[in-house]
mmCIF file of C-alpha atoms in Angstrom:
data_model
loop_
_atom_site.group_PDB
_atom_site.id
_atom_site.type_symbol
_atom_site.label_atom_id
_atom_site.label_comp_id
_atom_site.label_asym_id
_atom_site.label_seq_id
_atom_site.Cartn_x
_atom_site.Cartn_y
_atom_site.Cartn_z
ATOM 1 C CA UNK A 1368 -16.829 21.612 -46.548
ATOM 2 C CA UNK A 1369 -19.143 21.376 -43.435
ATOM 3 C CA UNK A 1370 -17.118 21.290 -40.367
ATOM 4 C CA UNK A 1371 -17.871 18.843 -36.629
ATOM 5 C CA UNK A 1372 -21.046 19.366 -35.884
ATOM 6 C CA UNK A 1373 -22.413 18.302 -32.484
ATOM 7 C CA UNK A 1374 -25.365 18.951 -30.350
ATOM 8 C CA UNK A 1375 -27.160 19.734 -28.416
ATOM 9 C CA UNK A 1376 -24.669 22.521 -27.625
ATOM 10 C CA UNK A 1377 -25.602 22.615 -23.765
ATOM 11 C CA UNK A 1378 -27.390 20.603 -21.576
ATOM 12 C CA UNK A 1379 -28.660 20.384 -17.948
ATOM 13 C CA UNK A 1380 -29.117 17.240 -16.374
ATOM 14 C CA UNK A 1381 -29.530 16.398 -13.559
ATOM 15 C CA UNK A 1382 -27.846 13.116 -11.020
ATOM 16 C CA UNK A 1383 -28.984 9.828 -12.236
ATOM 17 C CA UNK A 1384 -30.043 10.818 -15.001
ATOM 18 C CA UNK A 1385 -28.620 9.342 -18.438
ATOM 19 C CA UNK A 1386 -27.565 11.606 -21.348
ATOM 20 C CA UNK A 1387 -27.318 10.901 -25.115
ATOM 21 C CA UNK A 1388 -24.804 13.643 -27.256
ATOM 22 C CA UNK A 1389 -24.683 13.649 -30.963
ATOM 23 C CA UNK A 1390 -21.712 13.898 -33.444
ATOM 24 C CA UNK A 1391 -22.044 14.723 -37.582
ATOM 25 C CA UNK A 1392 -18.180 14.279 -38.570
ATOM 26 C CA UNK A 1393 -16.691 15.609 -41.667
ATOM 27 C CA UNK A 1394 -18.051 14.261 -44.903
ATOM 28 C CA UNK A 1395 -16.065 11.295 -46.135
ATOM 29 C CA UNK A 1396 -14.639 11.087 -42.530
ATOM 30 C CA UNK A 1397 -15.126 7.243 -41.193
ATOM 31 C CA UNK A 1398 -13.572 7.765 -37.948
ATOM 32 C CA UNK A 1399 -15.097 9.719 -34.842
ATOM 33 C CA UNK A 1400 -13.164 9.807 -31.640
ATOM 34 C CA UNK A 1401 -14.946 11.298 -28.197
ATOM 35 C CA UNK A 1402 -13.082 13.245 -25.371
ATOM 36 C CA UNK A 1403 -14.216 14.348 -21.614
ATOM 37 C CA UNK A 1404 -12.456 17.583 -20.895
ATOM 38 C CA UNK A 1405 -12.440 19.056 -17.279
ATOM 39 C CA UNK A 1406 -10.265 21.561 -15.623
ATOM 40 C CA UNK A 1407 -9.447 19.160 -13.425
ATOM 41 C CA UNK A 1408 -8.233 15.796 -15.569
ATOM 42 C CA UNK A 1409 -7.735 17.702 -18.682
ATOM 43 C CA UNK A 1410 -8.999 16.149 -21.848
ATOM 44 C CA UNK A 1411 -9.221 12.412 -21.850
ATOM 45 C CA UNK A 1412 -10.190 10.092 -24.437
ATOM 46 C CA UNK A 1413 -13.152 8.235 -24.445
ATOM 47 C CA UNK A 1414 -13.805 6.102 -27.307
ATOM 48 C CA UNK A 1415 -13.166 5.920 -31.377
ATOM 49 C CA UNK A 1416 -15.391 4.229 -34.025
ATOM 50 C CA UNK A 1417 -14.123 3.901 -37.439
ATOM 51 C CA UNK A 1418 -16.669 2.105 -40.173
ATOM 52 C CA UNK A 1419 -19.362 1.322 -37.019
ATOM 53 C CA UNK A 1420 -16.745 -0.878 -35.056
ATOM 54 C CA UNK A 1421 -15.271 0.516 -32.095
ATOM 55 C CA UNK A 1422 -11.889 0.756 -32.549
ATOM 56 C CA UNK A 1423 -10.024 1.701 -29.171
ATOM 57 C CA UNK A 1424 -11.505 2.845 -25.614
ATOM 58 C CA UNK A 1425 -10.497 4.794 -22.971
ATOM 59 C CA UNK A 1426 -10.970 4.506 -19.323
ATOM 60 C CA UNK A 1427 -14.019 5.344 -18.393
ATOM 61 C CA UNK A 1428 -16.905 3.375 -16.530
ATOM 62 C CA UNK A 1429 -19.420 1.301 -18.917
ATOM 63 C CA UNK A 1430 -21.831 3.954 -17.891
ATOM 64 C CA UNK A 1431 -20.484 5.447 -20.831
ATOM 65 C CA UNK A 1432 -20.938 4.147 -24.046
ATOM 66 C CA UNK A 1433 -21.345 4.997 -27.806
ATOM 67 C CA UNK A 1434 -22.275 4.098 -31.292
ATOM 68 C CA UNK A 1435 -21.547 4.777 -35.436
ATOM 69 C CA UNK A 1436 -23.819 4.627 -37.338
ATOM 70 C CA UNK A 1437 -23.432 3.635 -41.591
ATOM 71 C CA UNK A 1438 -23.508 7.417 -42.342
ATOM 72 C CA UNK A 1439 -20.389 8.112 -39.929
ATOM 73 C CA UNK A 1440 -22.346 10.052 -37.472
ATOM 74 C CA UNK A 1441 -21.954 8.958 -33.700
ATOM 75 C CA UNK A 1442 -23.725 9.225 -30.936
ATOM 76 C CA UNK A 1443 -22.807 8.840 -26.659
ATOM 77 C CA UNK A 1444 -24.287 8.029 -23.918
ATOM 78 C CA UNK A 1445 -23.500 8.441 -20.319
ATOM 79 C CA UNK A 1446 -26.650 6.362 -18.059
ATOM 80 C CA UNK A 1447 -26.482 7.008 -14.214
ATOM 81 C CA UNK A 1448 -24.844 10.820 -14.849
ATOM 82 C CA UNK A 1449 -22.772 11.883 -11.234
ATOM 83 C CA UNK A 1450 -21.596 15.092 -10.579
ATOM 84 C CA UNK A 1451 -18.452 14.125 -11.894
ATOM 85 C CA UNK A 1452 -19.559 13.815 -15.876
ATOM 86 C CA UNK A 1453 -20.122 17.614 -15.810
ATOM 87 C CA UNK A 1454 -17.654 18.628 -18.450
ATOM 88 C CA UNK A 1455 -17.452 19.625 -22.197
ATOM 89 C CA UNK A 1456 -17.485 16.747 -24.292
ATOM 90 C CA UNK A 1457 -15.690 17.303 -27.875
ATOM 91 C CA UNK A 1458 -15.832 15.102 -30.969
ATOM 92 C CA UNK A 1459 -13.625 14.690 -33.545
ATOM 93 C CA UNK A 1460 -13.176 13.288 -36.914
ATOM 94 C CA UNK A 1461 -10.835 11.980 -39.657
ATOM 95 C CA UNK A 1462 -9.844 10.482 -42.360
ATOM 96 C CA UNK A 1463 -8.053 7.459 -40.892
ATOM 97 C CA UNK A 1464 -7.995 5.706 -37.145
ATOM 98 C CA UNK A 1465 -5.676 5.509 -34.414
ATOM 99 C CA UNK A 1466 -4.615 9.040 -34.746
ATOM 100 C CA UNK A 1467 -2.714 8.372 -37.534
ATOM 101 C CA UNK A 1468 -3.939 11.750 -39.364
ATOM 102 C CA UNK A 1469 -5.062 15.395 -38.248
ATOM 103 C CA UNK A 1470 -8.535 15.291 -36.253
ATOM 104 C CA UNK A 1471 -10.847 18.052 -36.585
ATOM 105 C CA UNK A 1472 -12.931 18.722 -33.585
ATOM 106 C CA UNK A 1473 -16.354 19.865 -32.923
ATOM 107 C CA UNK A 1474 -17.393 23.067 -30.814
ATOM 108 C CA UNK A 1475 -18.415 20.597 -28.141
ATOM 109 C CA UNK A 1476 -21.028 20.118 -25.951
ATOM 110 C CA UNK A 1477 -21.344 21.704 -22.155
ATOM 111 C CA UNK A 1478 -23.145 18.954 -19.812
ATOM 112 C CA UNK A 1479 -23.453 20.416 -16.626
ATOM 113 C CA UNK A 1480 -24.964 17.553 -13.554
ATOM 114 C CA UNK A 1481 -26.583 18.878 -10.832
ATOM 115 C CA UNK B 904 -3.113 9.623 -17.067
ATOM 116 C CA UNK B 905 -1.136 12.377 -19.720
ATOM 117 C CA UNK B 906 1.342 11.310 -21.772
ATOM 118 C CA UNK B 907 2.262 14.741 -22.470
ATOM 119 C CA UNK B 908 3.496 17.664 -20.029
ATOM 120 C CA UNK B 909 3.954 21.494 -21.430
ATOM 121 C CA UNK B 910 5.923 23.401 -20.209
ATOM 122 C CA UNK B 911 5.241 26.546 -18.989
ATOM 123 C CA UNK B 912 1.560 26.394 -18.119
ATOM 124 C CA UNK B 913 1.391 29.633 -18.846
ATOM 125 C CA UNK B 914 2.834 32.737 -20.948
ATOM 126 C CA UNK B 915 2.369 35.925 -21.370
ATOM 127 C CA UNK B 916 3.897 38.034 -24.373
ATOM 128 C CA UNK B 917 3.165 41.214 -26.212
ATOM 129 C CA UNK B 918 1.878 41.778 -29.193
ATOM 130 C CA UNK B 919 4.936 40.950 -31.933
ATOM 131 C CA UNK B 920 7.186 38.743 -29.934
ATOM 132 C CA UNK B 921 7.869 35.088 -30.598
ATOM 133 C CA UNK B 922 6.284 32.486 -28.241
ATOM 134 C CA UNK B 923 7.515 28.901 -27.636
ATOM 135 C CA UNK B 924 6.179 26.190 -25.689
ATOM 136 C CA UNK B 925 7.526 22.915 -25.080
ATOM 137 C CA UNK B 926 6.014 19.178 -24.616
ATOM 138 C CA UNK B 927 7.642 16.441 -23.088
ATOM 139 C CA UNK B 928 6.296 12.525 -23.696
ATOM 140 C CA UNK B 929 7.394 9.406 -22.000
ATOM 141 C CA UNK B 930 6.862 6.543 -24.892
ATOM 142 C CA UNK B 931 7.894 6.172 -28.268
ATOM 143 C CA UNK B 932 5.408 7.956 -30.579
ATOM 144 C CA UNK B 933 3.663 7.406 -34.380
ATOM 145 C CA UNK B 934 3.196 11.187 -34.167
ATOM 146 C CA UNK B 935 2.950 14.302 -32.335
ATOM 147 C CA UNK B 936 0.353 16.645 -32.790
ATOM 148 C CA UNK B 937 -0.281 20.408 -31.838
ATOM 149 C CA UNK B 938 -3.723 22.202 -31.312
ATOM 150 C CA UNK B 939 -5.174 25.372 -29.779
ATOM 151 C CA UNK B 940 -8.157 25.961 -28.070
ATOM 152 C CA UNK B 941 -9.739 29.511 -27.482
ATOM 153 C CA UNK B 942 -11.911 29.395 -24.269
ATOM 154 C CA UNK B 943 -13.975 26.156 -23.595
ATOM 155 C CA UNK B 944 -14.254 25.552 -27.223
ATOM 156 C CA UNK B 945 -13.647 22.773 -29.464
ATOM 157 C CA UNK B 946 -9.547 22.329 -30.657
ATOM 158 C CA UNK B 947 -8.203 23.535 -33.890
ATOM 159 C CA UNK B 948 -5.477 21.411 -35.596
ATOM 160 C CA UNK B 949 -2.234 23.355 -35.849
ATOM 161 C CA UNK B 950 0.776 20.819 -36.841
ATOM 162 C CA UNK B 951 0.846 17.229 -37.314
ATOM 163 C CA UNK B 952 4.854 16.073 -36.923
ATOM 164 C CA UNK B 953 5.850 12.076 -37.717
ATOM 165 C CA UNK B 954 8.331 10.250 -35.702
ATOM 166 C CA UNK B 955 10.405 10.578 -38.941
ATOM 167 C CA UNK B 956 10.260 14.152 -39.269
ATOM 168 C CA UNK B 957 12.191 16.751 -37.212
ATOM 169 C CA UNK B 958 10.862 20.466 -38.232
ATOM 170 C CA UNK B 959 7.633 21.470 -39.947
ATOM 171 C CA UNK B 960 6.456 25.040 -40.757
ATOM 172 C CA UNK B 961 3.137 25.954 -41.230
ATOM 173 C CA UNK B 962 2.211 30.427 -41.867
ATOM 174 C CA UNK B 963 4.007 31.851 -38.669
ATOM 175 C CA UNK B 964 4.422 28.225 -36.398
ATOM 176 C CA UNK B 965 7.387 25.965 -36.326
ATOM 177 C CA UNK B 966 7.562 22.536 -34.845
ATOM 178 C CA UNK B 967 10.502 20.984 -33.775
ATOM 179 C CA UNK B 968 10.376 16.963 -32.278
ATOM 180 C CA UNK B 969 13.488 15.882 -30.978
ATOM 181 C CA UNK B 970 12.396 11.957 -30.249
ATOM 182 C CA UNK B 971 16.020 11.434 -28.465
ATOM 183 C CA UNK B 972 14.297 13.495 -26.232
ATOM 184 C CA UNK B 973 11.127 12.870 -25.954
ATOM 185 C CA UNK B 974 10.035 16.427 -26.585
ATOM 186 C CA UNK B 975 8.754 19.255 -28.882
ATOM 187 C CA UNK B 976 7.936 22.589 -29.265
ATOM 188 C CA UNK B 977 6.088 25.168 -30.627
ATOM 189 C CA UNK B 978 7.186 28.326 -31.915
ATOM 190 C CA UNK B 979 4.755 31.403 -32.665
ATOM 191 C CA UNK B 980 6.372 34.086 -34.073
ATOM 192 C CA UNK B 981 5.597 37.769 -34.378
ATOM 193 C CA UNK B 982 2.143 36.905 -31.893
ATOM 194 C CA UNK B 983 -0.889 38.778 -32.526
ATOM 195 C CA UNK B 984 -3.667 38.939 -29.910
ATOM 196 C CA UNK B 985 -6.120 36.400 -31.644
ATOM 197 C CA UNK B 986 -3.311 34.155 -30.969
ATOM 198 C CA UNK B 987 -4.378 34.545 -26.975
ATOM 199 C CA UNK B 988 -5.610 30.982 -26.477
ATOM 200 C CA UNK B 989 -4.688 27.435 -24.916
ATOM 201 C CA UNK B 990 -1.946 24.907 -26.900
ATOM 202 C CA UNK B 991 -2.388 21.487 -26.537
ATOM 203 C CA UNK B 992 0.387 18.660 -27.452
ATOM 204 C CA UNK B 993 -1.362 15.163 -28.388
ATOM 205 C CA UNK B 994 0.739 12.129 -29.068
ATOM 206 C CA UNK B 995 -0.886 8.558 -30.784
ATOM 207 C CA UNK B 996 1.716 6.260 -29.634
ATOM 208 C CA UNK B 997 3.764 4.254 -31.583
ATOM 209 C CA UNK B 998 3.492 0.368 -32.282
ATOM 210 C CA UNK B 999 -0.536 1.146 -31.490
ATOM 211 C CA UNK B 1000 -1.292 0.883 -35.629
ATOM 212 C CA UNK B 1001 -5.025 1.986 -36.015
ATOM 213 C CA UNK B 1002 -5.534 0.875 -32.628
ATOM 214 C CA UNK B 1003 -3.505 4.017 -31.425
ATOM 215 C CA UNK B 1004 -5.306 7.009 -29.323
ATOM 216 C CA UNK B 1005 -4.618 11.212 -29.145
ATOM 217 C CA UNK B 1006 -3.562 11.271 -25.770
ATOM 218 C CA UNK B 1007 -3.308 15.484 -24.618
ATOM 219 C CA UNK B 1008 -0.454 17.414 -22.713
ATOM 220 C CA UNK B 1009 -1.929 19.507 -19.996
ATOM 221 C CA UNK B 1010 -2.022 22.852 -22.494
ATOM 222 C CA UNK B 1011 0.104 26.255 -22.189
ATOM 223 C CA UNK B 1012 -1.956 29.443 -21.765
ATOM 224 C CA UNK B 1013 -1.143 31.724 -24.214
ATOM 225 C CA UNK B 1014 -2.156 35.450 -23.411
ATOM 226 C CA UNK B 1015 -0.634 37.562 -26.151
ATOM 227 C CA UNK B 1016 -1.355 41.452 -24.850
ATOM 228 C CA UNK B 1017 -1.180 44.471 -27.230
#
């Protein structure tokens, strides 16, 4: 079975720029979660979609935002990037929502703001 | 902010000991899950551990949740150097349902030296 994909793998934007990353989750997964990771606030979560519906958000601006589509694959967006949005963002998918079962995570993607 | 604190940060072992790493979490949890990460790239699922459960083995880890406690840990044993990487705890809190979220630990660094 095909693991997370996501691309692009890295990407160089640059301030005020907006940003869209793609996610292809597991085959027969429904539900795709996004995470920020930076050295400094660790990994945080961002949003989940299960079945096109977003299920549960984290705390994060409305500058970010994503979608499902009806073949499970997600996409984000961050509009207006800042300095601060530099950080790998991961994917992952699963079976069921709400961290109820094991995700399984992409290789991520680098943004880097300048 | 991190449900989940590990504890030590970081660890260094040789080749063949046992490693263990700890996670303490402040509200009552569906689950608790372990995964590693092996420089700046996406997480691989290790253990998943219900509320319900106290000890699960998978190969060479064990995972032991004490909920009375709030805590878990992770045992490695007889390390190998591919097991040189970063360990995450992630709890999806309980009472949440499908609504629930992974939230991370702040991650031990492993360094396991031949």
């Amino acid at each position: 079975k095909a693991g997370v994909t996501q691309t692009p793998r890295y990407l160089i934007k640059t301030r005020g720029q907006q940003v869209t990353l793609s996610c292809s989750p597991i085959s027969g997964h429904r539900s795709v979660s996004w995470y920020q990771q930076t050295p400094g606030q660790g990994l945080q979560f961002l949003f989940e979609y299960f079945s096109e519906t977003q299920r549960n958000k984290g705390n994060f601006p409305g500058r970010f935002s994503g979608r499902q589509f009806s073949n499970s694959r997600s996409e984000m967006n961050v509009s207006t990037l800042e300095l601060g949005d530099s950080a790998l963002y991961l994917c992952a998918s699963s079976h069921l929502p709400g961290a109820l079962d094991e995700q399984y995570f992409g290789p991520g993607t680098r943004l880097t703001v300048t | 902010s991190q449900q989940g604190e590990e504890d030590p940060q970081a660890l260094s072992i040789q080749e063949g000991e046992n490693a263990t790493m700890n996670c303490s979490y402040k509200t009552s949890i569906n689950n608790l899950q372990w995964y590693r990460q092996n420089s700046g790239r996406g997480l691989v699922h290790l253990i998943l551990i219900r509320s319900n459960e106290r000890e699960k083995h998978s190969g060479r880890l064990r995972v032991t949740l004490d909920t009375s406690k709030k805590s878990s840990s992770l045992l490695i044993t007889a390390s190998r150097a591919a097991d040189t990487a970063s360990y995450f705890c992630a709890t999806a809190i309980k009472g949440a349902g499908t609504a629930s979220k992974l939230t991370f630990g702040t991650g031990t660094r492993l360094q396991v030296t031949l």
